[in-house]
Tab-separated table of C-alpha atoms and ligand atoms in Angstrom:
chain	number	residue	atom	x	y	z
A	23	MET	CA	-24.682	19.615	-14.082
A	24	ARG	CA	-22.517	18.816	-11.041
A	25	HIS	CA	-18.759	18.390	-11.391
A	26	PHE	CA	-16.811	16.211	-8.949
A	27	ALA	CA	-13.056	15.798	-8.674
A	28	VAL	CA	-11.800	12.601	-7.055
A	29	VAL	CA	-8.093	12.967	-6.336
A	30	GLY	CA	-6.370	9.576	-6.420
A	31	SER	CA	-7.176	6.507	-8.478
A	32	GLY	CA	-6.690	3.725	-5.954
A	33	PRO	CA	-9.556	1.619	-4.548
A	34	ALA	CA	-11.016	4.465	-2.463
A	35	GLY	CA	-11.061	6.821	-5.443
A	36	PHE	CA	-12.703	4.334	-7.766
A	37	TYR	CA	-15.381	3.206	-5.283
A	38	THR	CA	-16.258	6.832	-4.572
A	39	ALA	CA	-16.460	7.657	-8.289
A	40	GLU	CA	-18.679	4.603	-8.780
A	41	ALA	CA	-20.964	5.697	-5.933
A	42	LEU	CA	-21.212	9.282	-7.226
A	43	GLU	CA	-21.912	8.085	-10.731
A	44	ARG	CA	-24.695	5.821	-9.473
A	45	ALA	CA	-26.197	8.545	-7.302
A	46	PHE	CA	-26.112	11.389	-9.820
A	47	GLY	CA	-26.356	9.553	-13.152
A	48	GLU	CA	-26.500	12.005	-16.043
A	49	ASN	CA	-26.576	14.955	-13.670
A	50	ALA	CA	-22.894	14.812	-12.853
A	51	ARG	CA	-19.440	14.367	-14.301
A	52	VAL	CA	-16.797	12.720	-12.151
A	53	ASP	CA	-13.109	13.226	-12.907
A	54	ILE	CA	-10.625	10.843	-11.323
A	55	ILE	CA	-7.336	12.742	-11.172
A	56	ASP	CA	-4.007	10.988	-10.606
A	57	ARG	CA	-0.402	12.138	-10.446
A	58	TYR	CA	0.520	9.287	-12.808
A	59	PRO	CA	-0.755	8.570	-16.317
A	60	VAL	CA	-1.746	5.076	-15.136
A	61	PRO	CA	-4.370	4.468	-12.459
A	62	TYR	CA	-5.056	2.082	-9.547
A	63	GLY	CA	-2.712	3.475	-6.851
A	64	LEU	CA	-2.388	0.785	-4.189
A	65	ILE	CA	-3.522	-1.947	-6.585
A	66	ARG	CA	-0.677	-1.216	-8.960
A	67	PHE	CA	2.017	-0.124	-6.491
A	68	GLY	CA	1.084	-1.755	-3.172
A	69	VAL	CA	-0.625	-5.132	-3.616
A	70	ALA	CA	2.022	-7.829	-3.906
A	71	PRO	CA	2.850	-8.827	-7.501
A	72	ASP	CA	2.314	-12.519	-6.655
A	73	HIS	CA	-1.253	-11.746	-5.509
A	74	GLN	CA	-2.732	-11.373	-8.976
A	75	SER	CA	-6.197	-12.453	-7.851
A	76	LEU	CA	-6.330	-9.402	-5.551
A	77	LYS	CA	-5.102	-7.156	-8.353
A	78	ALA	CA	-7.930	-8.424	-10.574
A	79	VAL	CA	-10.291	-6.057	-8.729
A	80	SER	CA	-8.998	-3.400	-11.141
A	81	LYS	CA	-11.247	-4.939	-13.819
A	82	ARG	CA	-14.175	-3.678	-11.829
A	83	TYR	CA	-12.599	-0.218	-11.697
A	84	ASP	CA	-12.210	-0.262	-15.495
A	85	LYS	CA	-15.991	-0.537	-15.754
A	86	VAL	CA	-16.388	2.595	-13.622
A	87	VAL	CA	-14.250	4.745	-15.867
A	88	GLU	CA	-15.845	3.265	-18.981
A	89	SER	CA	-19.212	4.635	-17.904
A	90	ALA	CA	-20.267	7.852	-19.604
A	91	GLY	CA	-20.118	10.151	-16.589
A	92	VAL	CA	-16.604	9.278	-15.377
A	93	ASP	CA	-13.238	10.364	-16.802
A	94	PHE	CA	-9.600	9.746	-15.943
A	95	ILE	CA	-7.190	12.696	-15.897
A	96	GLY	CA	-3.589	11.577	-15.378
A	97	ASN	CA	-0.151	13.119	-14.947
A	98	VAL	CA	-1.523	15.870	-12.694
A	99	THR	CA	-0.183	16.304	-9.156
A	100	VAL	CA	-2.709	18.066	-6.956
A	101	GLY	CA	-0.854	20.294	-4.523
A	102	ARG	CA	1.835	21.023	-7.112
A	103	ASP	CA	0.287	21.455	-10.587
A	104	VAL	CA	-3.041	22.647	-9.240
A	105	SER	CA	-4.070	23.462	-5.680
A	106	VAL	CA	-7.026	22.064	-3.765
A	107	GLN	CA	-8.430	25.616	-3.579
A	108	GLU	CA	-8.300	25.905	-7.375
A	109	LEU	CA	-10.067	22.550	-7.722
A	110	LEU	CA	-12.771	23.780	-5.353
A	111	GLU	CA	-13.389	26.737	-7.659
A	112	LEU	CA	-13.695	24.425	-10.676
A	113	TYR	CA	-15.670	21.580	-9.065
A	114	ASP	CA	-18.757	21.292	-6.858
A	115	ALA	CA	-16.905	18.939	-4.534
A	116	VAL	CA	-13.363	17.627	-4.213
A	117	ILE	CA	-12.787	14.191	-2.705
A	118	LEU	CA	-9.251	13.370	-1.582
A	119	ALA	CA	-8.489	9.678	-2.094
A	120	THR	CA	-4.730	10.052	-1.914
A	121	GLY	CA	-4.078	6.992	0.270
A	122	ALA	CA	-1.219	6.656	2.747
A	123	PRO	CA	1.967	6.291	0.719
A	124	VAL	CA	4.499	7.462	3.335
A	125	ASP	CA	6.301	5.154	5.775
A	126	ARG	CA	5.843	5.888	9.454
A	127	LYS	CA	9.184	6.512	11.154
A	128	LEU	CA	10.524	4.062	13.732
A	129	GLY	CA	11.893	6.922	15.804
A	130	ILE	CA	15.020	4.995	16.898
A	131	PRO	CA	18.720	5.776	16.428
A	132	GLY	CA	20.256	4.403	13.242
A	133	GLU	CA	17.071	4.299	11.186
A	134	ASP	CA	18.633	6.566	8.558
A	135	LEU	CA	21.602	4.248	7.966
A	136	PRO	CA	21.911	2.815	4.446
A	137	GLY	CA	20.302	-0.606	4.401
A	138	VAL	CA	17.247	0.508	6.408
A	139	VAL	CA	14.240	0.941	4.140
A	140	GLY	CA	10.568	1.550	4.735
A	141	SER	CA	8.076	-0.983	3.425
A	142	ALA	CA	6.536	1.648	1.094
A	143	GLU	CA	9.964	1.991	-0.508
A	144	PHE	CA	10.662	-1.741	-0.688
A	145	VAL	CA	7.171	-2.621	-1.921
A	146	GLY	CA	7.356	0.289	-4.396
A	147	TRP	CA	10.692	-1.011	-5.669
A	148	TYR	CA	9.424	-4.498	-6.538
A	149	ASN	CA	6.096	-3.136	-7.778
A	150	GLY	CA	7.523	-0.600	-10.235
A	151	HIS	CA	6.779	2.641	-8.367
A	152	PRO	CA	8.733	5.381	-10.157
A	153	ASP	CA	9.855	7.006	-6.878
A	154	PHE	CA	11.634	3.805	-5.815
A	155	ALA	CA	13.057	2.404	-9.058
A	156	GLU	CA	16.546	3.363	-7.854
A	157	LEU	CA	16.219	1.913	-4.341
A	158	ASP	CA	18.631	-0.971	-4.931
A	159	PRO	CA	18.089	-2.635	-1.514
A	160	PRO	CA	21.194	-4.426	-0.238
A	161	LEU	CA	20.666	-8.140	-0.845
A	162	GLY	CA	24.311	-9.197	-0.569
A	163	GLY	CA	24.255	-10.125	3.151
A	164	THR	CA	22.887	-13.365	4.553
A	165	HIS	CA	20.536	-11.782	7.127
A	166	ALA	CA	17.558	-9.461	6.752
A	167	ALA	CA	15.053	-8.245	9.318
A	168	VAL	CA	11.487	-7.088	8.818
A	169	ILE	CA	10.002	-4.983	11.621
A	170	GLY	CA	6.247	-5.312	12.174
A	171	ASN	CA	3.691	-8.085	12.467
A	172	GLY	CA	1.152	-7.000	9.856
A	173	ASN	CA	0.361	-8.215	6.340
A	174	VAL	CA	2.844	-5.814	4.776
A	175	ALA	CA	5.648	-7.378	6.850
A	176	LEU	CA	4.480	-10.766	5.541
A	177	ASP	CA	4.483	-9.501	1.946
A	178	CYS	CA	8.061	-8.223	2.303
A	179	ALA	CA	9.326	-11.408	3.960
A	180	ARG	CA	7.617	-13.616	1.356
A	181	ILE	CA	8.978	-11.630	-1.590
A	182	LEU	CA	12.494	-11.940	-0.103
A	183	SER	CA	12.009	-15.713	0.173
A	184	LYS	CA	10.583	-16.682	-3.181
A	185	THR	CA	12.482	-18.309	-6.027
A	186	ARG	CA	12.375	-16.965	-9.577
A	187	HIS	CA	10.141	-19.877	-10.461
A	188	GLU	CA	7.618	-18.886	-7.776
A	189	PHE	CA	7.237	-15.452	-9.365
A	190	GLU	CA	5.832	-16.963	-12.545
A	191	GLY	CA	2.476	-15.401	-13.328
A	192	SER	CA	3.281	-12.358	-11.201
A	193	ASP	CA	3.954	-8.853	-12.496
A	194	ILE	CA	7.017	-8.193	-10.344
A	195	VAL	CA	9.252	-5.760	-12.233
A	196	GLY	CA	12.292	-7.175	-14.017
A	197	HIS	CA	14.867	-5.205	-11.981
A	198	ALA	CA	13.509	-6.654	-8.724
A	199	LEU	CA	13.200	-10.182	-10.082
A	200	ASP	CA	16.844	-10.217	-11.205
A	201	ALA	CA	18.109	-8.662	-7.973
A	202	LEU	CA	16.109	-11.091	-5.805
A	203	GLU	CA	17.370	-14.074	-7.776
A	204	GLY	CA	20.933	-13.035	-6.918
A	205	SER	CA	20.081	-12.388	-3.252
A	206	ALA	CA	22.346	-13.979	-0.610
A	207	ILE	CA	19.726	-13.600	2.149
A	208	ARG	CA	19.107	-16.864	3.970
A	209	THR	CA	17.576	-15.742	7.263
A	210	ILE	CA	14.731	-13.260	7.513
A	211	THR	CA	13.835	-12.309	11.065
A	212	ILE	CA	10.325	-10.933	11.478
A	213	LEU	CA	10.310	-8.761	14.588
A	214	GLY	CA	7.093	-8.281	16.541
A	215	ARG	CA	7.098	-6.007	19.568
A	216	ARG	CA	4.258	-8.029	21.090
A	217	GLY	CA	3.268	-11.716	20.996
A	218	PRO	CA	1.595	-14.206	18.638
A	219	HIS	CA	-1.907	-13.263	19.846
A	220	GLN	CA	-1.245	-9.626	18.923
A	221	ILE	CA	-0.272	-10.162	15.279
A	222	ALA	CA	-2.138	-8.224	12.581
A	223	MET	CA	-1.597	-10.956	9.949
A	224	THR	CA	-4.536	-12.634	8.252
A	225	PRO	CA	-4.856	-16.422	7.780
A	226	LYS	CA	-4.584	-16.662	4.003
A	227	GLU	CA	-1.435	-14.530	3.901
A	228	LEU	CA	0.133	-16.330	6.862
A	229	GLY	CA	-0.741	-19.753	5.431
A	230	GLU	CA	1.258	-18.985	2.271
A	231	LEU	CA	4.477	-19.165	4.284
A	232	GLY	CA	3.897	-22.884	4.770
A	233	HIS	CA	4.027	-23.556	1.019
A	234	LEU	CA	7.186	-21.841	-0.159
A	235	GLU	CA	9.662	-23.679	-2.342
A	236	ALA	CA	12.880	-22.588	-0.670
A	237	ALA	CA	11.870	-21.140	2.704
A	238	SER	CA	10.283	-22.356	5.943
A	239	PRO	CA	8.808	-20.416	8.844
A	240	VAL	CA	10.404	-20.862	12.270
A	241	VAL	CA	8.208	-20.166	15.306
A	242	GLU	CA	8.934	-20.839	18.997
A	243	GLU	CA	6.260	-22.759	20.880
A	244	ALA	CA	7.330	-21.055	24.118
A	245	ASP	CA	6.075	-17.684	22.804
A	246	PHE	CA	2.409	-18.771	22.861
A	247	PRO	CA	-0.037	-18.523	25.746
A	248	PRO	CA	-1.815	-21.783	26.704
A	249	VAL	CA	-3.915	-23.084	23.795
A	250	GLU	CA	-7.176	-22.494	25.752
A	251	ALA	CA	-6.512	-18.760	25.455
A	252	ASP	CA	-7.217	-19.006	21.714
A	253	ASP	CA	-10.919	-19.637	22.463
A	254	ALA	CA	-11.413	-15.967	23.307
A	255	LEU	CA	-10.135	-14.831	19.902
A	256	GLU	CA	-12.311	-13.702	17.019
A	257	PRO	CA	-12.593	-16.678	14.569
A	258	GLY	CA	-10.476	-15.198	11.740
A	259	HIS	CA	-7.741	-14.219	14.149
A	260	ARG	CA	-7.913	-17.616	15.850
A	261	LYS	CA	-7.290	-19.192	12.463
A	262	SER	CA	-4.114	-17.128	12.074
A	263	ILE	CA	-2.915	-18.238	15.506
A	264	THR	CA	-3.681	-21.877	14.678
A	265	ILE	CA	-1.533	-21.560	11.556
A	266	LEU	CA	1.287	-20.039	13.617
A	267	ARG	CA	0.981	-22.846	16.163
A	268	GLY	CA	1.215	-25.286	13.264
A	269	PHE	CA	4.486	-23.682	12.166
A	270	ALA	CA	5.796	-23.962	15.735
A	271	ALA	CA	4.954	-27.650	15.845
A	272	THR	CA	6.721	-28.363	12.546
A	273	PRO	CA	10.506	-28.300	12.379
A	274	ALA	CA	11.812	-26.084	9.537
A	275	GLU	CA	11.943	-28.241	6.432
A	276	SER	CA	15.425	-29.579	5.930
A	277	GLY	CA	15.212	-29.195	2.153
A	278	THR	CA	14.708	-25.433	2.292
A	279	SER	CA	17.635	-23.056	2.249
A	280	LYS	CA	15.939	-19.998	3.763
A	281	ARG	CA	14.399	-19.482	7.186
A	282	MET	CA	11.782	-16.933	8.183
A	283	VAL	CA	12.219	-16.574	11.919
A	284	PHE	CA	9.348	-15.072	13.919
A	285	ASP	CA	10.927	-13.206	16.803
A	286	PHE	CA	8.111	-12.155	19.132
A	287	PHE	CA	8.307	-9.842	22.145
A	288	ALA	CA	11.172	-8.001	20.453
A	289	LYS	CA	11.104	-4.216	20.468
A	290	PRO	CA	13.630	-2.414	18.226
A	291	LEU	CA	15.867	-0.109	20.260
A	292	ARG	CA	18.483	0.998	17.720
A	293	ILE	CA	20.164	0.060	14.477
A	294	GLU	CA	23.942	-0.145	14.422
A	295	GLY	CA	26.686	-0.545	11.845
A	296	GLU	CA	29.788	1.038	10.338
A	297	GLY	CA	28.325	3.428	7.780
A	298	LYS	CA	25.506	0.979	7.006
A	299	ALA	CA	23.071	-1.250	8.844
A	300	GLU	CA	24.674	-4.386	10.265
A	301	LYS	CA	22.458	-5.284	13.197
A	302	ILE	CA	19.421	-4.250	15.113
A	303	VAL	CA	19.446	-4.131	18.889
A	304	VAL	CA	16.144	-5.210	20.404
A	305	GLU	CA	14.723	-5.364	23.890
A	306	ARG	CA	12.791	-8.384	25.071
A	307	THR	CA	9.269	-7.327	26.039
A	308	GLU	CA	6.311	-8.773	27.892
A	309	LEU	CA	2.656	-7.823	27.747
A	310	ASP	CA	1.502	-5.228	30.241
A	311	GLU	CA	-1.977	-5.137	31.837
A	312	SER	CA	-3.511	-3.382	28.835
A	313	GLY	CA	-1.896	-5.681	26.267
A	314	GLY	CA	0.889	-3.239	25.343
A	315	ALA	CA	4.606	-4.051	25.081
A	316	ARG	CA	6.625	-3.467	28.257
A	317	GLY	CA	10.418	-3.669	28.064
A	318	THR	CA	12.086	-6.216	30.373
A	319	GLY	CA	15.542	-4.626	30.228
A	320	GLU	CA	17.017	-7.692	28.472
A	321	THR	CA	18.561	-6.751	25.126
A	322	TYR	CA	20.163	-8.702	22.293
A	323	GLU	CA	21.311	-8.192	18.727
A	324	VAL	CA	19.794	-9.454	15.488
A	325	PRO	CA	22.231	-9.360	12.553
A	326	ALA	CA	20.775	-7.786	9.401
A	327	SER	CA	22.282	-5.849	6.509
A	328	LEU	CA	18.803	-5.183	5.104
A	329	ILE	CA	16.184	-3.926	7.561
A	330	ILE	CA	12.656	-3.284	6.322
A	331	SER	CA	10.413	-1.315	8.586
A	332	ALA	CA	6.800	-2.372	7.973
A	333	ILE	CA	5.081	-0.540	10.817
A	334	GLY	CA	2.358	1.345	8.962
A	335	TYR	CA	1.876	4.353	6.722
A	336	SER	CA	0.624	7.921	6.749
A	337	THR	CA	-1.001	10.369	4.333
A	338	PRO	CA	1.208	13.335	3.482
A	339	PRO	CA	-0.319	16.714	4.323
A	340	MET	CA	-1.552	18.954	1.507
A	341	GLU	CA	-1.442	22.732	1.512
A	342	GLY	CA	-4.681	24.285	2.684
A	343	VAL	CA	-6.163	20.990	3.926
A	344	ALA	CA	-6.749	20.386	7.657
A	345	TYR	CA	-4.425	17.646	8.886
A	346	ASP	CA	-4.444	15.233	11.811
A	347	GLU	CA	-0.754	14.958	12.792
A	348	ARG	CA	-1.270	12.134	15.280
A	349	GLY	CA	-3.406	10.034	12.966
A	350	GLY	CA	-1.264	10.800	9.899
A	351	LYS	CA	-4.382	11.548	7.816
A	352	PHE	CA	-6.607	14.457	6.853
A	353	LEU	CA	-8.595	15.915	9.722
A	354	ASN	CA	-12.175	14.982	8.917
A	355	ASP	CA	-15.563	14.319	10.417
A	356	GLN	CA	-16.828	11.071	8.870
A	357	GLY	CA	-15.187	11.989	5.615
A	358	ARG	CA	-15.970	15.702	5.601
A	359	ILE	CA	-12.908	17.929	5.819
A	360	GLY	CA	-14.618	21.262	5.163
A	361	GLU	CA	-17.069	22.903	2.847
A	362	ARG	CA	-17.296	20.779	-0.357
A	363	LEU	CA	-14.051	19.021	0.570
A	364	TYR	CA	-13.982	15.349	1.598
A	365	ALA	CA	-11.571	12.481	2.266
A	366	VAL	CA	-12.087	8.772	1.616
A	367	GLY	CA	-10.112	5.572	2.172
A	368	TRP	CA	-6.795	5.618	4.037
A	369	ALA	CA	-6.602	9.427	3.694
A	370	ARG	CA	-9.799	9.503	5.777
A	371	ARG	CA	-9.432	6.524	8.155
A	372	GLY	CA	-5.720	5.800	8.333
A	373	PRO	CA	-3.997	2.750	6.849
A	374	THR	CA	-6.177	-0.132	7.997
A	375	GLY	CA	-8.588	-2.571	6.426
A	376	THR	CA	-8.754	-4.496	3.195
A	377	ILE	CA	-9.323	-3.197	-0.332
A	378	GLY	CA	-13.013	-4.024	0.091
A	379	THR	CA	-13.281	-1.790	3.184
A	380	ASN	CA	-12.986	1.164	0.817
A	381	ARG	CA	-16.271	0.366	-0.895
A	382	PRO	CA	-18.654	1.160	1.997
A	383	ASP	CA	-16.292	3.999	2.914
A	384	GLY	CA	-16.590	5.594	-0.555
A	385	TYR	CA	-20.348	4.996	-0.714
A	386	GLU	CA	-20.851	6.576	2.705
A	387	VAL	CA	-19.015	9.737	1.713
A	388	ALA	CA	-20.908	9.832	-1.598
A	389	ASP	CA	-24.152	9.655	0.435
A	390	ARG	CA	-23.027	12.693	2.434
A	391	ILE	CA	-22.339	14.563	-0.778
A	392	VAL	CA	-25.771	13.630	-2.130
A	393	ALA	CA	-27.358	14.916	1.080
A	394	GLU	CA	-25.442	18.184	0.866
A	395	MET	CA	-25.968	18.789	-2.849
A	396	PRO	CA	-28.943	16.734	-4.045
A	397	PRO	CA	-29.022	15.545	-7.669
A	398	GLY	CA	-31.028	17.944	-9.754
A	399	SER	CA	-29.712	21.035	-8.026
A	400	SER	CA	-27.029	22.651	-10.121
A	401	GLN	CA	-24.129	25.048	-10.034
A	402	ASP	CA	-22.297	26.449	-12.996
A	403	ARG	CA	-18.761	25.292	-12.517
A	404	ALA	CA	-16.169	24.718	-15.207
A	405	GLY	CA	-15.170	21.148	-14.226
A	406	ALA	CA	-12.747	19.257	-16.469
A	407	GLU	CA	-12.761	21.862	-19.230
A	408	GLY	CA	-11.669	24.552	-16.802
A	409	LEU	CA	-9.041	22.273	-15.265
A	410	LYS	CA	-7.548	21.354	-18.633
A	411	GLN	CA	-7.385	25.003	-19.636
A	412	LEU	CA	-5.672	25.943	-16.394
A	413	LEU	CA	-3.139	23.089	-16.751
A	414	ALA	CA	-2.422	23.872	-20.402
A	415	GLY	CA	-1.675	27.470	-19.368
A	416	ARG	CA	0.930	26.050	-16.943
A	417	GLY	CA	2.485	23.795	-19.569
A	418	ILE	CA	1.245	20.605	-17.881
A	419	MET	CA	0.336	17.753	-20.189
A	420	ALA	CA	-2.636	16.005	-18.626
A	421	THR	CA	-3.237	12.498	-19.966
A	422	ASP	CA	-6.542	10.706	-20.513
A	423	TYR	CA	-8.146	7.281	-20.665
A	424	ASP	CA	-6.806	6.541	-24.161
A	425	ASP	CA	-3.266	7.395	-23.043
A	426	TRP	CA	-3.568	5.057	-20.069
A	427	ARG	CA	-4.780	2.264	-22.370
A	428	LYS	CA	-1.908	2.832	-24.733
A	429	ILE	CA	0.607	2.548	-21.879
A	430	GLU	CA	-1.092	-0.626	-20.640
A	431	GLU	CA	-0.979	-2.198	-24.080
A	432	THR	CA	2.719	-1.416	-24.368
A	433	GLU	CA	3.371	-2.920	-20.933
A	434	VAL	CA	1.503	-6.074	-21.915
A	435	SER	CA	3.392	-6.341	-25.188
A	436	ASN	CA	6.707	-5.906	-23.293
A	437	ALA	CA	5.903	-8.799	-20.899
A	438	ARG	CA	8.543	-11.450	-20.339
A	439	PRO	CA	7.365	-15.074	-20.656
A	440	GLY	CA	5.155	-16.097	-17.743
A	441	SER	CA	4.265	-12.547	-16.706
A	442	PRO	CA	1.132	-10.577	-17.579
A	443	ARG	CA	3.203	-7.449	-18.340
A	444	GLU	CA	6.459	-5.623	-17.749
A	445	LYS	CA	5.660	-2.380	-15.981
A	446	PHE	CA	7.363	0.838	-16.908
A	447	VAL	CA	9.148	2.143	-13.838
A	448	ARG	CA	9.745	5.738	-14.887
A	449	VAL	CA	7.271	8.488	-15.649
A	450	GLU	CA	9.256	9.545	-18.723
A	451	HIS	CA	8.904	6.006	-20.119
A	452	TRP	CA	5.145	6.223	-19.756
A	453	LEU	CA	5.148	9.527	-21.582
A	454	ASP	CA	7.542	8.188	-24.259
A	455	ALA	CA	5.157	5.293	-24.882
A	456	LEU	CA	2.501	7.879	-25.751
A	457	LYS	CA	4.666	9.486	-28.407
A	458	ARG	CA	5.089	6.239	-30.332
L	546	LIG	P1	-0.685	-3.059	10.304
L	546	LIG	O1	-1.597	-4.166	9.973
L	546	LIG	O2	-1.221	-1.916	11.076
L	546	LIG	O3	0.592	-3.659	11.063
L	546	LIG	C1	1.595	-2.837	11.553
L	546	LIG	C2	2.498	-3.650	12.465
L	546	LIG	O4	3.600	-2.822	12.845
L	546	LIG	C3	1.837	-4.124	13.755
L	546	LIG	O5	2.264	-5.433	14.026
L	546	LIG	C4	2.392	-3.143	14.808
L	546	LIG	O6	2.518	-3.691	16.087
L	546	LIG	C5	3.783	-2.899	14.242
L	546	LIG	N1	4.369	-1.662	14.721
L	546	LIG	C6	3.842	-0.407	14.689
L	546	LIG	N2	4.694	0.481	15.188
L	546	LIG	C7	5.798	-0.216	15.570
L	546	LIG	C8	7.028	0.130	16.163
L	546	LIG	N3	7.303	1.407	16.459
L	546	LIG	N4	7.934	-0.833	16.415
L	546	LIG	C9	7.659	-2.129	16.115
L	546	LIG	N5	6.512	-2.525	15.545
L	546	LIG	C10	5.586	-1.580	15.283
L	546	LIG	O7	-0.075	-2.376	8.994
L	546	LIG	P2	0.424	-2.967	7.590
L	546	LIG	O8	1.052	-4.292	7.740
L	546	LIG	O9	1.197	-1.838	7.011
L	546	LIG	O10	-0.910	-3.134	6.753
L	546	LIG	C11	-1.776	-2.025	6.451
L	546	LIG	C12	-3.155	-2.541	6.075
L	546	LIG	O11	-3.106	-3.158	4.786
L	546	LIG	C13	-3.678	-3.588	7.022
L	546	LIG	O12	-5.060	-3.424	7.188
L	546	LIG	C14	-3.364	-4.885	6.290
L	546	LIG	O13	-4.166	-5.972	6.665
L	546	LIG	C15	-3.614	-4.460	4.850
L	546	LIG	N6	-2.894	-5.363	3.935
L	546	LIG	C16	-3.547	-6.453	3.473
L	546	LIG	C17	-2.895	-7.345	2.647
L	546	LIG	C18	-3.629	-8.563	2.155
L	546	LIG	O14	-4.798	-8.708	2.429
L	546	LIG	N7	-2.999	-9.460	1.427
L	546	LIG	C19	-1.571	-7.141	2.282
L	546	LIG	C20	-0.922	-6.014	2.774
L	546	LIG	C21	-1.598	-5.129	3.610
L	546	LIG	P3	1.474	-3.345	17.252
L	546	LIG	O15	0.266	-4.151	16.950
L	546	LIG	O16	2.170	-3.719	18.484
L	546	LIG	O17	1.182	-1.847	17.138
């Protein structure tokens, strides 16, 4: 019998567990280990709460853990409660699927001022991540800025713009819903250091901005290259640009009270304010020969008492695991970090791609594992039993599939009208729910 430990229960972890289960069948046991007693990682804490159709992919993950060879072990932090080296003694292979939960730094003066938050923090706050329940982003000013031109920047700007009514059917946490309803923000400036052709936003997500109840996008026609230049773009990207051009051609709707202003060719230089963020100073840029942003020397100020930096994420290092500082991920060769140690998903590739990208990624790494330790061959390792014994000796209460279900049921029964559930936002509340 082979024993595999998959560390992290987001998309990458589940697809890898599914692939291992399919490859090894009865000849292996796969444990999905998570620091929280509830699974899904990015699906629970990252995907926007008003994108329930995307979150529905978790139903597929449920099937994986319901199969006989796969188990969920929660409330265990690898690197703190148990080391990777200890897991390698207990398991035939350890697969790190820990994602990229840390905000990349802007590296500009003023980024540590109150009022400047990373998108992982802001997204975590409205999605019920226990680390960010106390974030309390300042929503009392009239201006906010979001730095970055990717889908996460769009998520943040959209969430800031929606009315309470538009959150119906979502699972945004109650504390965020109430705070956003009382928000005074009327202008959200989305800062891109390059131009419209260089955005990393996808058409569906961009298109949503055109259908908001109380907010309209504002885009300058002068920022675009001639329309013929769109012909050279890949079709999906061209669609995004066509949507942006459509926004530019439409005056902001007079009935809407909020504006989402796309400010292209705007590179953040510094954040200023008396004891808290009040404005961001940006430099006008132009594209250089290789398509990068080149400063023109012209600077101006964008007022903002809330500044969300949505410029990408990194994987935190883990003791004893080779790390790629520049890439912000584990150092790996096509998923292999070292002997019997692998990385999948964002921890392997960096924070790019859709949820679905993790499926071939997980299957590919599972194929490598199959090649290196073919089904049928066997090693006598202790697996889950050994892990549970070790944790119990350290006073750590690992949770299981039934515990997770119990928490889920409680969250569903706590739901406010119009929401699928009210998420617990503190680990102790999850654990309390288990005592009932
Ligand atoms: P992303 O797509 O890599 O976008 C990051 C953005 O930040 C880029 O516009 C980048 O500009 C900008 N940026 C980077 N460093 C900067 C700096 N120092 N100053 C100013 N701007 C800077 O990352 P993301 O938005 O975090 O998304 C991560 C992944 O998740 C993506 O693959 C995304 O598509 C996916 N996602 C998908 C959905 C969805 O499908 N609904 C939702 C959320 C996220 P440059 O291009 O100039 O570097």
